[in-house]
């Protein structure tokens, strides 16, 4: 679904209308269904990859939180019986265990990104040494890099204790596959948008006016950006044209062409 197509505009209008017509407690479910439909429109592979990325980071975030809670309970139980050095060693050992869990989750998450993006590149490199392998034609799922890094960032935030893991898989899936983030960017942090996505949003005059003002501002910014890029392109083309003309009609080139014409005329006259 092209972002500048009529089908996308129609889809966005229908989704917005349904979002504000349903009860507020299920508004986030409408967003989730709309986001799933948006990715499904690009093909089942997009849904498969986003499901794997979501399941991977969701599982490892829960494991990291559970491991940290268990370690805190054990540390609180033995803290008074250990000296300072033993407590530091216990803390360091617990941190290594969580770091190993995080590493496994990162390897799986980044691996899901690297398989479709770099498999063909690696196979072609190996074939240069005479391997003769068939280069797989893997289609890159839409938004793969975006939601991979967003979900990996969420897992890292859970590791550092910046956010508590979301235990509702559907709510977390909405954070990962929320399709408007592909258009506006940048990569979001769960602490910033996680609760906003699932919170109820009333439809009032103030909200509509605020949304319209925001949309108008974004359109103006996009227009100014387009004009700036077009001016730079036009100036660069003008400079290249001027340079080409100056080289073509420079005095040295004109003299060289004149001497060639004289030489050619003398040769024809002598013949």
PDB file of C-alpha atoms in Angstrom, residues 49-237:
ATOM      1  CA  UNK A  49       8.785 -11.287  10.318  1.00  0.00           C
ATOM      2  CA  UNK A  50       6.974  -8.811  12.524  1.00  0.00           C
ATOM      3  CA  UNK A  51       5.455 -11.678  14.524  1.00  0.00           C
ATOM      4  CA  UNK A  52       8.898 -13.245  15.028  1.00  0.00           C
ATOM      5  CA  UNK A  53      10.467  -9.922  16.033  1.00  0.00           C
ATOM      6  CA  UNK A  54       7.626  -9.173  18.434  1.00  0.00           C
ATOM      7  CA  UNK A  55       7.640 -12.644  19.987  1.00  0.00           C
ATOM      8  CA  UNK A  56      11.414 -12.643  20.412  1.00  0.00           C
ATOM      9  CA  UNK A  57      11.683  -9.318  22.225  1.00  0.00           C
ATOM     10  CA  UNK A  58       8.480  -9.892  24.222  1.00  0.00           C
ATOM     11  CA  UNK A  59       9.791 -13.242  25.531  1.00  0.00           C
ATOM     12  CA  UNK A  60      13.286 -12.055  26.366  1.00  0.00           C
ATOM     13  CA  UNK A  61      12.018  -8.873  28.019  1.00  0.00           C
ATOM     14  CA  UNK A  62       9.885 -10.989  30.361  1.00  0.00           C
ATOM     15  CA  UNK A  63      12.834 -13.313  31.017  1.00  0.00           C
ATOM     16  CA  UNK A  64      15.102 -10.380  31.817  1.00  0.00           C
ATOM     17  CA  UNK A  65      12.567  -8.896  34.213  1.00  0.00           C
ATOM     18  CA  UNK A  66      11.888 -12.247  35.888  1.00  0.00           C
ATOM     19  CA  UNK A  67      15.606 -12.951  36.253  1.00  0.00           C
ATOM     20  CA  UNK A  68      16.237  -9.515  37.728  1.00  0.00           C
ATOM     21  CA  UNK A  69      13.390  -9.948  40.249  1.00  0.00           C
ATOM     22  CA  UNK A  70      14.658 -13.375  41.294  1.00  0.00           C
ATOM     23  CA  UNK A  71      18.172 -12.031  41.710  1.00  0.00           C
ATOM     24  CA  UNK A  72      16.934  -9.136  43.834  1.00  0.00           C
ATOM     25  CA  UNK A  73      15.062 -11.531  46.131  1.00  0.00           C
ATOM     26  CA  UNK A  74      18.110 -13.738  46.532  1.00  0.00           C
ATOM     27  CA  UNK A  75      20.363 -10.733  47.134  1.00  0.00           C
ATOM     28  CA  UNK A  76      18.020  -9.342  49.783  1.00  0.00           C
ATOM     29  CA  UNK A  77      17.980 -12.728  51.563  1.00  0.00           C
ATOM     30  CA  UNK A  78      21.792 -13.113  51.756  1.00  0.00           C
ATOM     31  CA  UNK A  79      22.864  -9.474  51.853  1.00  0.00           C
ATOM     32  CA  UNK A  80      23.411  -9.320  55.611  1.00  0.00           C
ATOM     33  CA  UNK A  81      25.461 -12.523  55.648  1.00  0.00           C
ATOM     34  CA  UNK A  82      28.001 -11.353  53.037  1.00  0.00           C
ATOM     35  CA  UNK A  83      30.809  -8.878  53.235  1.00  0.00           C
ATOM     36  CA  UNK A  84      31.276  -6.013  50.793  1.00  0.00           C
ATOM     37  CA  UNK A  85      33.465  -7.898  48.342  1.00  0.00           C
ATOM     38  CA  UNK A  86      31.145 -10.909  48.281  1.00  0.00           C
ATOM     39  CA  UNK A  87      28.134  -8.660  47.616  1.00  0.00           C
ATOM     40  CA  UNK A  88      29.964  -6.980  44.722  1.00  0.00           C
ATOM     41  CA  UNK A  89      30.924 -10.366  43.278  1.00  0.00           C
ATOM     42  CA  UNK A  90      27.306 -11.568  43.552  1.00  0.00           C
ATOM     43  CA  UNK A  91      26.053  -8.433  41.824  1.00  0.00           C
ATOM     44  CA  UNK A  92      28.596  -8.809  39.028  1.00  0.00           C
ATOM     45  CA  UNK A  93      27.662 -12.466  38.527  1.00  0.00           C
ATOM     46  CA  UNK A  94      23.955 -11.622  38.373  1.00  0.00           C
ATOM     47  CA  UNK A  95      24.640  -8.886  35.830  1.00  0.00           C
ATOM     48  CA  UNK A  96      26.573 -11.326  33.619  1.00  0.00           C
ATOM     49  CA  UNK A  97      23.631 -13.730  33.621  1.00  0.00           C
ATOM     50  CA  UNK A  98      21.253 -10.983  32.481  1.00  0.00           C
ATOM     51  CA  UNK A  99      23.788  -9.815  29.892  1.00  0.00           C
ATOM     52  CA  UNK A 100      23.918 -13.330  28.424  1.00  0.00           C
ATOM     53  CA  UNK A 101      20.127 -13.368  28.140  1.00  0.00           C
ATOM     54  CA  UNK A 102      20.198  -9.973  26.448  1.00  0.00           C
ATOM     55  CA  UNK A 103      22.914 -11.130  24.042  1.00  0.00           C
ATOM     56  CA  UNK A 104      20.853 -14.134  22.942  1.00  0.00           C
ATOM     57  CA  UNK A 105      17.820 -11.911  22.353  1.00  0.00           C
ATOM     58  CA  UNK A 106      19.916  -9.405  20.391  1.00  0.00           C
ATOM     59  CA  UNK A 107      21.478 -12.125  18.227  1.00  0.00           C
ATOM     60  CA  UNK A 108      18.045 -13.508  17.343  1.00  0.00           C
ATOM     61  CA  UNK A 109      16.588 -10.054  16.712  1.00  0.00           C
ATOM     62  CA  UNK A 110      19.457  -8.771  14.571  1.00  0.00           C
ATOM     63  CA  UNK A 111      19.609 -12.167  12.844  1.00  0.00           C
ATOM     64  CA  UNK A 112      16.004 -11.733  11.694  1.00  0.00           C
ATOM     65  CA  UNK A 113      17.107  -8.462  10.128  1.00  0.00           C
ATOM     66  CA  UNK A 114      20.305  -9.766   8.546  1.00  0.00           C
ATOM     67  CA  UNK A 115      18.840 -12.905   6.933  1.00  0.00           C
ATOM     68  CA  UNK A 116      16.719 -11.148   4.269  1.00  0.00           C
ATOM     69  CA  UNK A 117      19.038  -8.146   3.914  1.00  0.00           C
ATOM     70  CA  UNK A 118      22.477  -9.723   3.643  1.00  0.00           C
ATOM     71  CA  UNK A 119      22.049 -13.388   2.654  1.00  0.00           C
ATOM     72  CA  UNK A 120      22.313 -12.618  -1.053  1.00  0.00           C
ATOM     73  CA  UNK A 121      25.335 -10.384  -0.471  1.00  0.00           C
ATOM     74  CA  UNK A 122      27.145 -13.110   1.499  1.00  0.00           C
ATOM     75  CA  UNK A 123      26.342 -15.818  -1.073  1.00  0.00           C
ATOM     76  CA  UNK A 124      27.613 -13.640  -3.927  1.00  0.00           C
ATOM     77  CA  UNK A 125      30.812 -13.012  -1.985  1.00  0.00           C
ATOM     78  CA  UNK A 126      31.323 -16.734  -1.429  1.00  0.00           C
ATOM     79  CA  UNK A 127      30.646 -17.430  -5.109  1.00  0.00           C
ATOM     80  CA  UNK A 128      33.627 -15.265  -6.029  1.00  0.00           C
ATOM     81  CA  UNK A 129      35.800 -18.047  -4.669  1.00  0.00           C
ATOM     82  CA  UNK A 130      34.130 -20.596  -6.936  1.00  0.00           C
ATOM     83  CA  UNK A 131      31.515 -21.987  -4.565  1.00  0.00           C
ATOM     84  CA  UNK A 132      28.777 -21.962  -7.206  1.00  0.00           C
ATOM     85  CA  UNK A 133      25.924 -21.455  -4.744  1.00  0.00           C
ATOM     86  CA  UNK A 134      22.488 -20.329  -5.856  1.00  0.00           C
ATOM     87  CA  UNK A 135      21.786 -16.738  -4.811  1.00  0.00           C
ATOM     88  CA  UNK A 136      18.440 -16.701  -2.956  1.00  0.00           C
ATOM     89  CA  UNK A 137      15.942 -14.067  -4.011  1.00  0.00           C
ATOM     90  CA  UNK A 138      14.635 -12.849  -0.656  1.00  0.00           C
ATOM     91  CA  UNK A 139      12.155 -10.010  -0.575  1.00  0.00           C
ATOM     92  CA  UNK A 140      12.777  -7.445   2.141  1.00  0.00           C
ATOM     93  CA  UNK A 141       9.649  -7.119   4.314  1.00  0.00           C
ATOM     94  CA  UNK A 142       8.251  -3.637   4.685  1.00  0.00           C
ATOM     95  CA  UNK A 143       9.510  -1.759   7.747  1.00  0.00           C
ATOM     96  CA  UNK A 144      11.818  -4.594   8.827  1.00  0.00           C
ATOM     97  CA  UNK A 145      14.709  -2.402   9.982  1.00  0.00           C
ATOM     98  CA  UNK A 146      12.358   0.040  11.689  1.00  0.00           C
ATOM     99  CA  UNK A 147      10.425  -2.355  13.900  1.00  0.00           C
ATOM    100  CA  UNK A 148      13.485  -4.560  14.506  1.00  0.00           C
ATOM    101  CA  UNK A 149      15.480  -1.719  16.057  1.00  0.00           C
ATOM    102  CA  UNK A 150      12.406  -0.422  17.889  1.00  0.00           C
ATOM    103  CA  UNK A 151      11.717  -3.803  19.512  1.00  0.00           C
ATOM    104  CA  UNK A 152      15.409  -4.357  20.270  1.00  0.00           C
ATOM    105  CA  UNK A 153      15.535  -0.922  21.895  1.00  0.00           C
ATOM    106  CA  UNK A 154      12.590  -1.896  24.084  1.00  0.00           C
ATOM    107  CA  UNK A 155      14.404  -5.050  25.209  1.00  0.00           C
ATOM    108  CA  UNK A 156      17.534  -3.034  26.054  1.00  0.00           C
ATOM    109  CA  UNK A 157      15.443  -0.565  28.084  1.00  0.00           C
ATOM    110  CA  UNK A 158      13.988  -3.469  30.062  1.00  0.00           C
ATOM    111  CA  UNK A 159      17.516  -4.794  30.681  1.00  0.00           C
ATOM    112  CA  UNK A 160      18.609  -1.447  32.126  1.00  0.00           C
ATOM    113  CA  UNK A 161      15.433  -1.149  34.181  1.00  0.00           C
ATOM    114  CA  UNK A 162      14.175   1.957  32.386  1.00  0.00           C
ATOM    115  CA  UNK A 163      10.752   0.419  31.681  1.00  0.00           C
ATOM    116  CA  UNK A 164       8.755  -2.472  33.044  1.00  0.00           C
ATOM    117  CA  UNK A 165       7.944  -5.138  30.450  1.00  0.00           C
ATOM    118  CA  UNK A 166       4.473  -5.165  28.946  1.00  0.00           C
ATOM    119  CA  UNK A 167       2.874  -8.500  29.892  1.00  0.00           C
ATOM    120  CA  UNK A 168      -0.028  -8.188  27.469  1.00  0.00           C
ATOM    121  CA  UNK A 169       1.283  -9.493  24.152  1.00  0.00           C
ATOM    122  CA  UNK A 170      -1.362  -7.707  22.064  1.00  0.00           C
ATOM    123  CA  UNK A 171      -0.604  -4.335  23.651  1.00  0.00           C
ATOM    124  CA  UNK A 172       3.102  -4.821  23.061  1.00  0.00           C
ATOM    125  CA  UNK A 173       2.432  -5.927  19.463  1.00  0.00           C
ATOM    126  CA  UNK A 174       0.654  -2.607  18.890  1.00  0.00           C
ATOM    127  CA  UNK A 175       3.796  -0.754  19.989  1.00  0.00           C
ATOM    128  CA  UNK A 176       5.936  -2.739  17.528  1.00  0.00           C
ATOM    129  CA  UNK A 177       3.649  -2.698  14.463  1.00  0.00           C
ATOM    130  CA  UNK A 178       1.989   0.725  14.848  1.00  0.00           C
ATOM    131  CA  UNK A 179       2.087   1.661  11.157  1.00  0.00           C
ATOM    132  CA  UNK A 180       2.024   5.526  11.341  1.00  0.00           C
ATOM    133  CA  UNK A 181       5.504   5.333  12.894  1.00  0.00           C
ATOM    134  CA  UNK A 182       6.808   4.151   9.505  1.00  0.00           C
ATOM    135  CA  UNK A 183       5.702   7.429   7.949  1.00  0.00           C
ATOM    136  CA  UNK A 184       6.633   9.981  10.566  1.00  0.00           C
ATOM    137  CA  UNK A 185       9.541   8.302  12.408  1.00  0.00           C
ATOM    138  CA  UNK A 186      11.818   8.373  14.312  1.00  0.00           C
ATOM    139  CA  UNK A 187      12.226   5.102  16.229  1.00  0.00           C
ATOM    140  CA  UNK A 188      10.072   5.412  19.347  1.00  0.00           C
ATOM    141  CA  UNK A 189      10.841   4.439  22.925  1.00  0.00           C
ATOM    142  CA  UNK A 190       8.279   2.398  24.790  1.00  0.00           C
ATOM    143  CA  UNK A 191       8.492   4.765  27.760  1.00  0.00           C
ATOM    144  CA  UNK A 192       7.347   7.613  25.491  1.00  0.00           C
ATOM    145  CA  UNK A 193       4.495   6.065  23.494  1.00  0.00           C
ATOM    146  CA  UNK A 194       3.632   2.716  25.086  1.00  0.00           C
ATOM    147  CA  UNK A 195       0.905   4.019  27.363  1.00  0.00           C
ATOM    148  CA  UNK A 196      -0.379   6.573  24.846  1.00  0.00           C
ATOM    149  CA  UNK A 197      -1.160   3.902  22.258  1.00  0.00           C
ATOM    150  CA  UNK A 198      -3.458   1.980  24.569  1.00  0.00           C
ATOM    151  CA  UNK A 199      -4.968   4.961  26.403  1.00  0.00           C
ATOM    152  CA  UNK A 200      -8.499   6.114  25.432  1.00  0.00           C
ATOM    153  CA  UNK A 201      -8.704   9.247  23.286  1.00  0.00           C
ATOM    154  CA  UNK A 202     -11.948  11.222  23.095  1.00  0.00           C
ATOM    155  CA  UNK A 203     -12.996  12.990  19.913  1.00  0.00           C
ATOM    156  CA  UNK A 204     -13.708  16.636  20.719  1.00  0.00           C
ATOM    157  CA  UNK A 205     -13.454  20.044  19.095  1.00  0.00           C
ATOM    158  CA  UNK A 206     -10.147  20.762  20.815  1.00  0.00           C
ATOM    159  CA  UNK A 207      -8.669  17.461  19.674  1.00  0.00           C
ATOM    160  CA  UNK A 208      -9.848  17.916  16.088  1.00  0.00           C
ATOM    161  CA  UNK A 209      -8.454  21.453  15.902  1.00  0.00           C
ATOM    162  CA  UNK A 210      -5.155  20.299  17.409  1.00  0.00           C
ATOM    163  CA  UNK A 211      -4.896  17.406  14.962  1.00  0.00           C
ATOM    164  CA  UNK A 212      -5.746  19.658  12.017  1.00  0.00           C
ATOM    165  CA  UNK A 213      -3.120  22.198  13.087  1.00  0.00           C
ATOM    166  CA  UNK A 214      -0.536  19.432  13.456  1.00  0.00           C
ATOM    167  CA  UNK A 215      -1.383  18.007  10.033  1.00  0.00           C
ATOM    168  CA  UNK A 216      -1.165  21.473   8.458  1.00  0.00           C
ATOM    169  CA  UNK A 217       2.228  22.043  10.079  1.00  0.00           C
ATOM    170  CA  UNK A 218       3.555  18.711   8.823  1.00  0.00           C
ATOM    171  CA  UNK A 219       2.302  19.405   5.295  1.00  0.00           C
ATOM    172  CA  UNK A 220       3.978  22.821   5.304  1.00  0.00           C
ATOM    173  CA  UNK A 221       7.211  21.340   6.590  1.00  0.00           C
ATOM    174  CA  UNK A 222       7.156  18.635   3.909  1.00  0.00           C
ATOM    175  CA  UNK A 223       6.447  21.271   1.246  1.00  0.00           C
ATOM    176  CA  UNK A 224       9.341  23.460   2.398  1.00  0.00           C
ATOM    177  CA  UNK A 225      11.638  20.440   2.457  1.00  0.00           C
ATOM    178  CA  UNK A 226      10.583  19.527  -1.086  1.00  0.00           C
ATOM    179  CA  UNK A 227      11.165  23.090  -2.299  1.00  0.00           C
ATOM    180  CA  UNK A 228      14.621  23.178  -0.690  1.00  0.00           C
ATOM    181  CA  UNK A 229      15.633  19.869  -2.264  1.00  0.00           C
ATOM    182  CA  UNK A 230      14.271  20.979  -5.657  1.00  0.00           C
ATOM    183  CA  UNK A 231      16.219  24.255  -5.484  1.00  0.00           C
ATOM    184  CA  UNK A 232      19.431  22.419  -4.641  1.00  0.00           C
ATOM    185  CA  UNK A 233      18.844  20.021  -7.531  1.00  0.00           C
ATOM    186  CA  UNK A 234      18.099  22.913  -9.906  1.00  0.00           C
ATOM    187  CA  UNK A 235      21.209  24.827  -8.845  1.00  0.00           C
ATOM    188  CA  UNK A 236      23.400  21.767  -9.245  1.00  0.00           C
ATOM    189  CA  UNK A 237      21.969  21.098 -12.735  1.00  0.00           C
TER     190      UNK A 237
END
